[in-house]
PDB file of C-alpha atoms in Angstrom:
ATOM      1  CA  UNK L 263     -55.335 151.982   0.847  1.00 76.00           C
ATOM      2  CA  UNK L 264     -53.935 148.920  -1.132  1.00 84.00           C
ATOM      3  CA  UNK L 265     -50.159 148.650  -2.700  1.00 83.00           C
ATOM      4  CA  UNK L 266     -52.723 148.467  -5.796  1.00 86.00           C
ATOM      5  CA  UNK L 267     -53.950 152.215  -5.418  1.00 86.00           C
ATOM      6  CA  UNK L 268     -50.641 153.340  -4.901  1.00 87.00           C
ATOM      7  CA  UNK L 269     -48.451 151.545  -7.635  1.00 89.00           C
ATOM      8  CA  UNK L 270     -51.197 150.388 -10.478  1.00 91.00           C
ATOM      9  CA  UNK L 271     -52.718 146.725 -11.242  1.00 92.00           C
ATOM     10  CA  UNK L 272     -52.613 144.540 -13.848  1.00 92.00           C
ATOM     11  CA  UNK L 273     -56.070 144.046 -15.800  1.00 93.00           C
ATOM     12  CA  UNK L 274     -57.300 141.357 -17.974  1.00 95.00           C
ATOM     13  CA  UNK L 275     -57.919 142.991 -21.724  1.00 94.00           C
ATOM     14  CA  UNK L 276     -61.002 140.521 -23.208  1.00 94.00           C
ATOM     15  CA  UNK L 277     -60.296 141.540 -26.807  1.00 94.00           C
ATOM     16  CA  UNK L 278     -56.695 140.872 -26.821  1.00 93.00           C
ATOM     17  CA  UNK L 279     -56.891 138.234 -24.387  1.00 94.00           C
ATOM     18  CA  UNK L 280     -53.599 139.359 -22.533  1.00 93.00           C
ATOM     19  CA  UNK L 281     -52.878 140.907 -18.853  1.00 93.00           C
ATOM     20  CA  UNK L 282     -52.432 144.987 -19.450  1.00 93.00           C
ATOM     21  CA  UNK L 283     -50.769 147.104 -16.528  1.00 92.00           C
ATOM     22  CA  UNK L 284     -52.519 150.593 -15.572  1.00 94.00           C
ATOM     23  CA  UNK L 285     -49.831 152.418 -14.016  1.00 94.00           C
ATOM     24  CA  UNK L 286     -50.970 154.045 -10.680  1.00 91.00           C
ATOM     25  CA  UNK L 287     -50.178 157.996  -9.202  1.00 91.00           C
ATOM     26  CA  UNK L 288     -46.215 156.492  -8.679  1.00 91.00           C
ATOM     27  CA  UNK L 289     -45.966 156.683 -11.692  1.00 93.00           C
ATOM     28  CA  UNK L 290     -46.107 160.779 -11.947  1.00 92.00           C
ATOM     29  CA  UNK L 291     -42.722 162.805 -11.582  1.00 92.00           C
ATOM     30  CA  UNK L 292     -43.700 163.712  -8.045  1.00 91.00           C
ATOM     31  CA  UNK L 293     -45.881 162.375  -5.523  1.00 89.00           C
ATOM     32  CA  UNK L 294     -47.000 163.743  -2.253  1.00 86.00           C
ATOM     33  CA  UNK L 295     -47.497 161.069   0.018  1.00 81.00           C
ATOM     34  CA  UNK L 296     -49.768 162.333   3.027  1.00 80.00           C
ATOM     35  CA  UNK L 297     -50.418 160.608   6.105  1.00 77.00           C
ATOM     36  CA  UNK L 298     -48.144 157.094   5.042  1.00 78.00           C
ATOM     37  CA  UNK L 299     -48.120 155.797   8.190  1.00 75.00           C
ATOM     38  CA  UNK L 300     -51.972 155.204   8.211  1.00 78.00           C
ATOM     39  CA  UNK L 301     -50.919 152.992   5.055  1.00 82.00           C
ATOM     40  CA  UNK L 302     -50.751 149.153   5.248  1.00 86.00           C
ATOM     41  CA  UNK L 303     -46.960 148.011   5.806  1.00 87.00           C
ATOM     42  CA  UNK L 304     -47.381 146.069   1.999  1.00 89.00           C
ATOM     43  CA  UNK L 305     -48.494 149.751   0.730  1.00 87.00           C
ATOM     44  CA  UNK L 306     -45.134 151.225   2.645  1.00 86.00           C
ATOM     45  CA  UNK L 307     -43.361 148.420   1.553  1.00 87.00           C
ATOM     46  CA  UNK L 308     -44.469 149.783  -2.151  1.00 87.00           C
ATOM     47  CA  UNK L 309     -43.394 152.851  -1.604  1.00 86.00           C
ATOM     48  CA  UNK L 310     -40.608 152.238  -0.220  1.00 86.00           C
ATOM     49  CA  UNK L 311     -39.344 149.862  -3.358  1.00 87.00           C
ATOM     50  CA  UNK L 312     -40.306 153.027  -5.555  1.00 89.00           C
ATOM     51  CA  UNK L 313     -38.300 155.530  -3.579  1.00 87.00           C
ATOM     52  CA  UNK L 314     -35.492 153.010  -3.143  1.00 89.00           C
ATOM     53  CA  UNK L 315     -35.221 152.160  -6.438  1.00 91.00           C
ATOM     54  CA  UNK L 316     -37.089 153.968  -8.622  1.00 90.00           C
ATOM     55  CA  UNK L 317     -38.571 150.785  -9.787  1.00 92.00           C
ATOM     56  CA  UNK L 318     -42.357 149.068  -9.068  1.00 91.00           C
ATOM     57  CA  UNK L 319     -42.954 145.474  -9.595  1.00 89.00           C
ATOM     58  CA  UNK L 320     -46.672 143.920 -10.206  1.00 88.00           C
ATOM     59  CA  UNK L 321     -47.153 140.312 -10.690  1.00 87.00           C
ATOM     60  CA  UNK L 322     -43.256 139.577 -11.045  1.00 87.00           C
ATOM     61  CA  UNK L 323     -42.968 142.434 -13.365  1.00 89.00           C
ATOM     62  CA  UNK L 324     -40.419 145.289 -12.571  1.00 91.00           C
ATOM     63  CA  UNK L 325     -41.933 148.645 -14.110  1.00 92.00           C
ATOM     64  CA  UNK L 326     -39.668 151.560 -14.227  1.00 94.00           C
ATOM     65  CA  UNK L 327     -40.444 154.806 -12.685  1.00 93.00           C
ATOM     66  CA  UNK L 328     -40.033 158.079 -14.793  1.00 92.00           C
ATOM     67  CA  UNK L 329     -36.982 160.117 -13.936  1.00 91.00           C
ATOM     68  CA  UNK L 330     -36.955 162.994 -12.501  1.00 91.00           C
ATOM     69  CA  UNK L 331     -38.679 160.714  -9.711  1.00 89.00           C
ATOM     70  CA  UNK L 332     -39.709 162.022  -6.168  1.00 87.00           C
ATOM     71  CA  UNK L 333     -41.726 161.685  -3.133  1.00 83.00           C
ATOM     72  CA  UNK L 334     -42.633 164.293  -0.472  1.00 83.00           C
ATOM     73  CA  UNK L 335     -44.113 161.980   2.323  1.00 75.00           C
ATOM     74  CA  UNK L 336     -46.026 163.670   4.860  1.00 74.00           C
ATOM     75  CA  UNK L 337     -46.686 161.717   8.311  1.00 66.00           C
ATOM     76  CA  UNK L 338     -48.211 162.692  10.632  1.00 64.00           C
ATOM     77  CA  UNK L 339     -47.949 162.687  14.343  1.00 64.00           C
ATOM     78  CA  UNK L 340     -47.256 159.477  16.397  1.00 61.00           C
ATOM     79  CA  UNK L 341     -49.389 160.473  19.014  1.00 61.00           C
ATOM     80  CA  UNK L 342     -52.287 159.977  16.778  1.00 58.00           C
ATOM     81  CA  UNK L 343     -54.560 156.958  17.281  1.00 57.00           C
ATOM     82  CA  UNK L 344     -54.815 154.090  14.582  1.00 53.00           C
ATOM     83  CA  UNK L 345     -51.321 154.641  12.995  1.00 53.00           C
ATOM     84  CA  UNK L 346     -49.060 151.665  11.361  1.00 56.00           C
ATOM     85  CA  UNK L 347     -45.502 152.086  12.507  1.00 59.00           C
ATOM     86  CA  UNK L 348     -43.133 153.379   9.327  1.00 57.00           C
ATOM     87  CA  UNK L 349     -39.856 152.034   9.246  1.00 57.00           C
ATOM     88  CA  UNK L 350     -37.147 154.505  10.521  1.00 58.00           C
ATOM     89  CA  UNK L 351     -35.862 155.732   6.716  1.00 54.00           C
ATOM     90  CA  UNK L 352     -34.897 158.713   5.073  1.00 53.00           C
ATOM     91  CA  UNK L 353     -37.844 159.201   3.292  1.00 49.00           C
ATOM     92  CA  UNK L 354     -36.893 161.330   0.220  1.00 48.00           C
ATOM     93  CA  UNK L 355     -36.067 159.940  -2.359  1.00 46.00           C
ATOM     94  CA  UNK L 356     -34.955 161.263  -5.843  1.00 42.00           C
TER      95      UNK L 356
END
């Protein structure tokens, strides 16, 4: 999973010739976030930002999250093999 499946991407409109952002799942009122440490650290470094801040940023834009914002993060167990460490964080966020 890319930061770009998580927070949205900017694509290239031909008719209008101009950069348009699709918003990505963040941008709903509440997100369930399973298994985030199997994410890259750039995708939990998106998700943290949103949580954080309530805020994403794509190609030096900052997009605002809708408010009421939250994330239920599930992770699952370190014992399990091929797992990215998360950063020690509270992890909800409203």
């Amino acid at each position: 999973m890319l930061p770009s499946d998580v927070i949205g991407i900017s694509v290239f409109n031909q008719i209008e010739q101009q950069f348009e952002f699709k918003p990505g799942p963040i941008f709903a009122n509440i997100v369930l976030a399973d298994e985030i440490n199997r994410t890259t650290p750039k995708t939990q470094s998106a998700l943290l930002e949103a949580m954080n801040e309530a805020q994403v940023t794509v190609d030096t834009r900052t997009h605002k999250l809708p408010q009421p914002f939250m994330v239920l993060p599930r992770k699952i167990p370190s014992n399990t093999m091929a797992l990215i460490r998360c950063p020690n964080r509270k992890w909800i966020a409203s």
